[in-house]
Coordinates of N, CA and C in Angstrom, one line a residue:
X1 N 0.9 -1.2 0.1 CA 0.1 0.0 -0.2 C 0.8 1.2 0.0
X2 N 0.7 2.5 -0.8 CA 1.2 3.3 -0.8 C 1.1 4.4 0.6
X3 N 1.6 5.4 0.2 CA 1.6 6.8 1.5 C 1.6 7.6 0.4
X4 N 0.5 9.0 1.2 CA 0.7 9.9 0.5 C 1.0 10.6 1.6
X5 N 1.4 11.6 1.2 CA 2.0 12.9 2.5 C 1.2 14.1 2.0
X6 N 1.0 14.5 3.0 CA 0.3 16.0 2.9 C 0.4 17.2 4.3
X7 N 1.5 17.9 3.7 CA 1.5 19.7 4.6 C 0.6 20.0 4.6
X8 N 0.1 20.5 6.0 CA -0.8 20.4 6.7 C -0.1 22.1 7.8
X9 N -0.7 23.1 7.4 CA -0.9 24.6 8.7 C -2.0 24.5 8.6
X10 N -2.5 26.1 9.1 CA -4.1 26.5 9.4 C -4.6 27.0 8.2
X11 N -3.7 27.0 6.8 CA -4.6 27.6 6.0 C -5.6 27.4 5.2
X12 N -5.8 27.9 4.5 CA -7.1 27.6 3.2 C -6.1 27.3 2.4
X13 N -4.7 27.3 2.0 CA -4.4 26.0 0.9 C -3.8 25.1 1.6
X14 N -3.7 24.7 2.7 CA -3.6 23.3 3.5 C -5.0 22.8 3.7
X15 N -6.3 23.4 3.6 CA -7.4 22.9 4.0 C -7.2 21.9 2.7
X16 N -7.5 22.4 1.6 CA -8.0 22.2 0.1 C -7.2 21.3 -0.2
X17 N -5.5 21.3 0.5 CA -4.8 20.1 0.1 C -4.7 18.6 0.6
X18 N -5.3 19.2 1.7 CA -5.6 18.2 3.0 C -6.6 17.4 1.9
X19 N -7.6 18.2 1.6 CA -9.1 17.3 1.3 C -8.6 16.7 -0.1
X20 N -7.7 17.2 -1.3 CA -7.1 16.3 -2.7 C -6.3 14.9 -2.1
X21 N -5.6 15.7 -1.2 CA -4.8 14.4 -0.5 C -5.4 13.0 -0.4
X22 N -7.0 13.3 0.0 CA -7.8 12.4 1.0 C -8.5 11.7 -0.5
X23 N -8.7 12.5 -1.2 CA -9.5 11.7 -2.5 C -8.3 11.1 -3.2
X24 N -7.4 11.5 -3.3 CA -6.3 10.8 -4.0 C -5.6 9.4 -3.3
X25 N -5.7 9.4 -1.6 CA -5.5 8.1 -1.1 C -6.9 6.9 -1.1
X26 N -7.9 7.8 -1.6 CA -9.1 6.8 -1.6 C -9.1 6.2 -3.0
X27 N -8.5 6.9 -4.0 CA -8.5 6.5 -5.6 C -7.7 5.4 -5.0
X28 N -6.2 5.3 -4.6 CA -5.1 4.3 -5.0 C -5.1 3.3 -3.5
X29 N -6.1 4.0 -2.6 CA -5.6 3.0 -1.8 C -4.5 3.0 -1.0
X30 N -4.7 4.3 -0.6 CA -3.5 4.5 0.1 C -3.8 4.8 1.5
X31 N -2.4 5.0 2.4 CA -2.1 5.8 3.1 C -2.2 7.5 3.1
X32 N -2.9 7.6 4.4 CA -2.9 9.3 3.9 C -1.9 9.4 5.3
X33 N -1.1 10.4 5.1 CA 0.5 10.9 6.4 C 0.0 12.9 6.2
X34 N -1.1 13.1 7.1 CA -1.2 14.3 7.5 C -0.1 14.9 8.2
X35 N 0.9 16.1 7.8 CA 2.4 16.6 8.7 C 2.1 17.5 9.0
X36 N 2.1 18.0 10.2 CA 2.4 19.5 10.6 C 3.7 19.7 10.7
X37 N 4.3 20.6 10.5 CA 5.7 20.9 10.4 C 5.7 22.2 11.9
X38 N 6.6 22.1 12.6 CA 6.2 23.6 14.1 C 7.9 24.0 14.4
X39 N 8.0 24.9 14.1 CA 9.5 25.4 15.0 C 8.9 26.0 15.9
X40 N 9.6 25.5 17.5 CA 9.9 26.7 18.3 C 10.0 28.1 18.2
X41 N 10.0 29.1 19.6 CA 10.4 30.3 18.9 C 11.8 30.6 19.6
X42 N 11.6 31.7 20.1 CA 12.4 32.5 20.9 C 11.8 33.5 22.2
X43 N 11.7 34.1 23.4 CA 11.8 34.8 24.0 C 12.5 36.1 23.9
X44 N 12.2 37.4 23.8 CA 13.3 38.1 23.8 C 12.8 39.3 22.3
X45 N 13.5 40.3 22.3 CA 13.7 40.9 21.2 C 13.4 40.5 19.9
X46 N 12.7 40.7 18.2 CA 12.3 40.4 17.8 C 13.4 40.3 16.8
X47 N 15.0 40.4 16.9 CA 16.6 39.7 16.7 C 16.7 39.0 17.3
X48 N 17.4 37.7 17.1 CA 17.8 35.9 18.0 C 18.3 36.9 18.7
X49 N 19.3 37.9 18.5 CA 20.3 38.4 19.6 C 20.1 38.5 21.2
X50 N 20.3 38.0 21.8 CA 20.0 38.0 23.2 C 19.0 37.2 23.5
X51 N 18.2 36.9 22.6 CA 16.9 36.1 22.8 C 17.5 34.9 23.7
X52 N 16.5 34.2 24.2 CA 16.1 33.2 25.2 C 15.6 32.1 24.5
X53 N 16.0 30.8 24.2 CA 14.9 29.6 23.5 C 13.8 29.3 24.3
X54 N 12.6 28.8 23.9 CA 11.7 28.4 24.3 C 12.3 26.8 25.1
X55 N 12.0 26.6 26.3 CA 12.2 25.1 26.8 C 11.5 24.7 27.3
X56 N 11.5 23.4 28.7 CA 10.8 22.7 29.4 C 9.1 23.0 29.0
X57 N 8.3 23.0 29.5 CA 6.5 23.7 29.6 C 6.2 24.1 28.5
X58 N 7.2 25.1 27.9 CA 6.5 25.9 27.4 C 7.1 25.3 25.7
X59 N 8.1 24.6 25.6 CA 8.3 24.2 24.4 C 6.8 22.5 24.7
X60 N 6.6 22.0 25.3 CA 5.2 21.4 24.9 C 4.2 21.9 24.8
X61 N 4.0 23.0 25.3 CA 3.0 23.8 25.4 C 2.7 24.5 23.2
X62 N 4.2 24.5 22.9 CA 4.1 24.3 21.5 C 3.7 23.2 20.6
X63 N 4.2 22.0 21.4 CA 3.9 21.2 20.7 C 3.0 20.6 20.8
X64 N 1.9 20.9 21.7 CA 0.4 20.0 21.6 C -0.3 21.6 20.7
X65 N 0.0 22.8 21.2 CA -0.3 23.5 20.2 C -0.9 23.3 19.3
X66 N 0.5 22.6 18.1 CA 0.5 22.1 17.1 C -0.2 20.4 16.7
X67 N -0.2 19.8 17.5 CA -1.0 18.5 17.5 C -2.6 19.2 16.7
X68 N -3.1 20.5 18.2 CA -4.4 20.1 18.6 C -4.6 20.6 17.4
X69 N -3.8 21.8 16.1 CA -4.2 22.2 14.8 C -4.1 21.5 14.0
X70 N -3.0 20.8 13.5 CA -3.3 19.3 13.3 C -4.9 18.2 13.0
X71 N -4.6 18.1 14.5 CA -6.2 17.5 14.8 C -7.1 17.9 13.9
X72 N -7.8 19.5 14.2 CA -8.7 20.4 13.8 C -9.1 20.4 12.5
X73 N -7.7 20.4 11.6 CA -7.6 20.5 10.3 C -8.4 19.4 9.7
X74 N -7.3 17.9 10.2 CA -8.0 17.2 9.5 C -9.6 16.7 9.7
X75 N -9.9 17.4 11.3 CA -11.6 17.1 11.1 C -12.2 17.6 10.7
X76 N -11.8 19.0 10.2 CA -12.3 19.8 9.4 C -13.2 19.5 8.0
X77 N -11.4 18.8 7.2 CA -11.3 18.8 6.2 C -12.2 17.4 5.7
X78 N -12.1 16.4 6.6 CA -12.0 14.9 6.9 C -13.0 14.3 7.7
X79 N -14.4 14.8 7.7 CA -15.2 14.2 8.6 C -15.4 12.8 8.9
X80 N -15.3 12.0 7.4 CA -15.8 10.8 7.6 C -14.4 10.1 6.9
X81 N -13.1 10.0 7.0 CA -12.1 9.0 6.4 C -12.5 7.8 5.8
X82 N -14.0 7.0 6.5 CA -14.6 5.7 5.8 C -13.5 4.5 6.3
X83 N -12.9 4.4 4.7 CA -11.4 3.1 4.9 C -10.2 3.4 5.0
X84 N -10.3 5.0 4.4 CA -8.7 5.2 4.4 C -7.8 5.5 5.9
X85 N -7.1 4.7 5.9 CA -6.5 5.3 6.9 C -5.5 6.8 6.7
X86 N -5.9 7.4 7.8 CA -5.2 8.7 8.3 C -4.0 8.5 9.2
X87 N -2.8 9.0 9.0 CA -1.7 8.8 9.8 C -1.4 10.6 10.2
X88 N -0.9 11.3 11.6 CA -1.3 12.5 11.8 C 0.5 12.1 12.2
X89 N 0.9 13.1 12.1 CA 2.9 13.5 12.2 C 2.8 14.6 12.1
X90 N 3.0 15.2 13.6 CA 3.7 16.5 14.0 C 4.8 16.3 14.5
X91 N 6.0 17.7 13.5 CA 7.7 17.1 13.7 C 8.1 19.0 13.9
X92 N 9.0 18.9 14.9 CA 9.5 20.0 14.6 C 10.5 20.3 13.8
X93 N 10.0 21.4 13.2 CA 11.4 21.7 12.3 C 11.1 22.4 11.0
X94 N 12.3 23.3 10.3 CA 11.1 23.5 9.0 C 10.4 23.2 8.1
X95 N 9.0 23.6 7.6 CA 8.4 23.1 6.7 C 9.1 22.2 5.3
X96 N 9.6 23.2 5.1 CA 10.2 22.4 3.5 C 11.1 21.0 4.3
X97 N 12.0 21.3 4.7 CA 13.4 20.4 5.3 C 11.9 19.2 6.1
X98 N 10.9 19.3 6.9 CA 10.3 18.3 7.2 C 9.3 17.7 6.3
X99 N 8.9 18.4 5.0 CA 8.4 17.8 3.9 C 8.8 17.2 2.8
X100 N 10.4 17.6 2.7 CA 11.6 16.9 1.8 C 11.9 15.7 2.5
X101 N 11.7 15.4 3.9 CA 12.5 14.1 4.3 C 11.1 13.3 4.6
X102 N 9.9 13.9 4.0 CA 8.8 13.3 4.5 C 8.1 12.4 3.0
X103 N 8.9 13.3 2.0 CA 8.6 12.4 0.6 C 9.6 11.3 0.4
X104 N 10.7 11.0 1.2 CA 11.4 9.8 0.8 C 10.4 8.7 1.0
X105 N 10.3 7.9 -0.5 CA 10.1 6.5 -0.1 C 7.4 6.7 0.0
X106 N 7.8 8.2 -0.4 CA 6.3 7.9 -0.5 C 6.0 8.2 -2.3
X107 N 4.4 7.7 -2.3 CA 4.1 8.1 -3.7 C 3.9 9.5 -4.4
X108 N 3.5 10.5 -3.6 CA 2.9 11.7 -3.2 C 3.3 12.6 -2.4
X109 N 3.2 13.6 -2.6 CA 3.4 14.8 -1.4 C 2.5 15.8 -2.4
X110 N 1.8 16.4 -1.1 CA 0.5 17.3 -1.9 C 0.9 18.5 -0.3
X111 N 1.2 19.7 -1.4 CA 1.2 20.8 -0.6 C 0.0 21.7 -0.9
X112 N -0.1 23.1 -0.4 CA -1.4 24.3 -0.9 C -0.3 25.1 -1.6
X113 N -0.4 25.7 -2.5 CA -0.1 26.6 -3.3 C 0.9 27.7 -2.3
X114 N 0.5 28.2 -0.9 CA 0.7 29.0 0.0 C 0.6 29.0 1.6
X115 N 1.2 28.6 2.5 CA 0.0 28.7 3.9 C 0.1 30.4 4.0
X116 N 0.7 30.3 5.5 CA 0.9 31.7 6.5 C 1.9 32.6 6.1
X117 N 3.3 31.7 5.6 CA 4.3 32.3 5.5 C 4.3 33.4 4.3
X118 N 5.6 34.1 4.3 CA 5.7 34.9 3.5 C 5.0 35.9 3.2
X119 N 4.4 36.3 1.3 CA 3.5 37.7 1.1 C 2.6 37.4 0.2
X120 N 1.7 37.8 0.9 CA 0.4 37.2 0.4 C -0.2 37.3 -1.2
X121 N 1.3 38.4 -1.9 CA 0.9 38.5 -3.2 C 0.9 37.0 -4.0
X122 N 2.0 36.6 -3.5 CA 2.9 35.2 -4.2 C 1.5 34.2 -4.9
X123 N 1.9 33.7 -5.7 CA 0.7 32.6 -6.2 C 1.4 31.2 -6.0
X124 N 2.7 31.2 -5.7 CA 3.1 30.0 -5.3 C 4.0 30.4 -4.0
X125 N 4.1 29.9 -2.2 CA 4.6 29.9 -1.9 C 5.9 29.5 -1.5
X126 N 6.9 29.9 -0.9 CA 8.0 29.3 -0.7 C 8.5 27.8 -0.3
X127 N 7.8 27.3 0.3 CA 7.8 25.7 0.8 C 7.0 25.0 -0.3
X128 N 6.2 25.4 -1.0 CA 5.5 24.6 -2.1 C 6.6 25.1 -3.2
X129 N 7.5 25.7 -3.3 CA 8.1 25.6 -4.5 C 9.3 24.4 -3.8
X130 N 9.7 25.3 -2.8 CA 11.4 24.7 -2.4 C 11.0 22.8 -2.4
X131 N 9.4 22.6 -1.9 CA 9.2 21.5 -2.1 C 9.1 20.4 -3.4
X132 N 9.0 21.7 -4.5 CA 8.3 21.4 -5.9 C 9.7 20.9 -6.8
X133 N 10.9 21.6 -5.9 CA 11.9 21.6 -6.5 C 13.0 20.5 -5.7
X134 N 13.0 20.0 -4.4 CA 13.8 18.8 -3.9 C 12.9 17.4 -3.6
X135 N 12.3 17.8 -3.5 CA 11.2 16.0 -3.4 C 11.2 15.0 -3.8
X136 N 11.4 14.3 -3.4 CA 11.8 12.7 -3.5 C 10.6 12.1 -4.3
X137 N 9.7 12.4 -4.7 CA 8.4 11.8 -5.2 C 7.6 13.2 -5.9
X138 N 6.9 12.1 -6.5 CA 5.7 13.7 -7.5 C 5.0 14.5 -6.5
X139 N 5.3 15.8 -6.9 CA 4.5 16.7 -6.2 C 3.2 18.0 -6.7
X140 N 2.6 17.3 -5.9 CA 1.4 18.4 -6.5 C 1.1 19.8 -5.9
X141 N 0.8 20.5 -6.0 CA 0.2 21.9 -5.1 C -0.8 22.3 -6.1
X142 N -1.6 22.4 -4.6 CA -3.3 22.6 -4.6 C -3.5 23.8 -4.5
X143 N -4.5 24.8 -5.6 CA -4.1 26.6 -4.8 C -5.8 26.7 -4.1
X144 N -6.0 26.9 -3.5 CA -7.3 27.3 -3.0 C -8.7 28.1 -3.2
X145 N -9.7 27.1 -3.1 CA -10.8 27.8 -4.2 C -10.6 29.3 -4.0
X146 N -11.7 29.6 -5.2 CA -11.7 31.6 -5.2 C -12.8 31.6 -3.7
X147 N -11.7 33.0 -3.1 CA -12.8 33.0 -2.0 C -12.2 32.7 -0.8
X148 N -11.5 31.3 -0.4 CA -11.3 31.2 0.9 C -9.8 31.4 1.0
X149 N -9.1 32.4 0.5 CA -7.7 32.5 0.5 C -7.7 34.0 0.5

């Protein structure tokens, strides 16, 4: 059985990508692996100089929040999974690096055309662009439906 990876943040594009990936998993009788990459921040000034990394309980709070985002997106986009196995994976790291790593051995990587990072006017976000260049499997970039971005 194959594996379809989908990158999930809390954007409209990610929700559309999740729906597309689910439909592909149904057609291919594949496992759907929803992946949410997150990074912990720093406490301090906007620049990293003199900032203190977030540790301990705060780090666990960030991880729990990332898991909640992923669970909510999957529940909203796929209310009934039917016979499709859905794996949820929350990974600390930069989204591009996490998704490229997840693409190893996968049949397909699905990402939204842009998430919450970068500039709103870009048609193709930096994560989707980098995944298209560096993933080790075919990549589908899904645009959000009109009026959802």
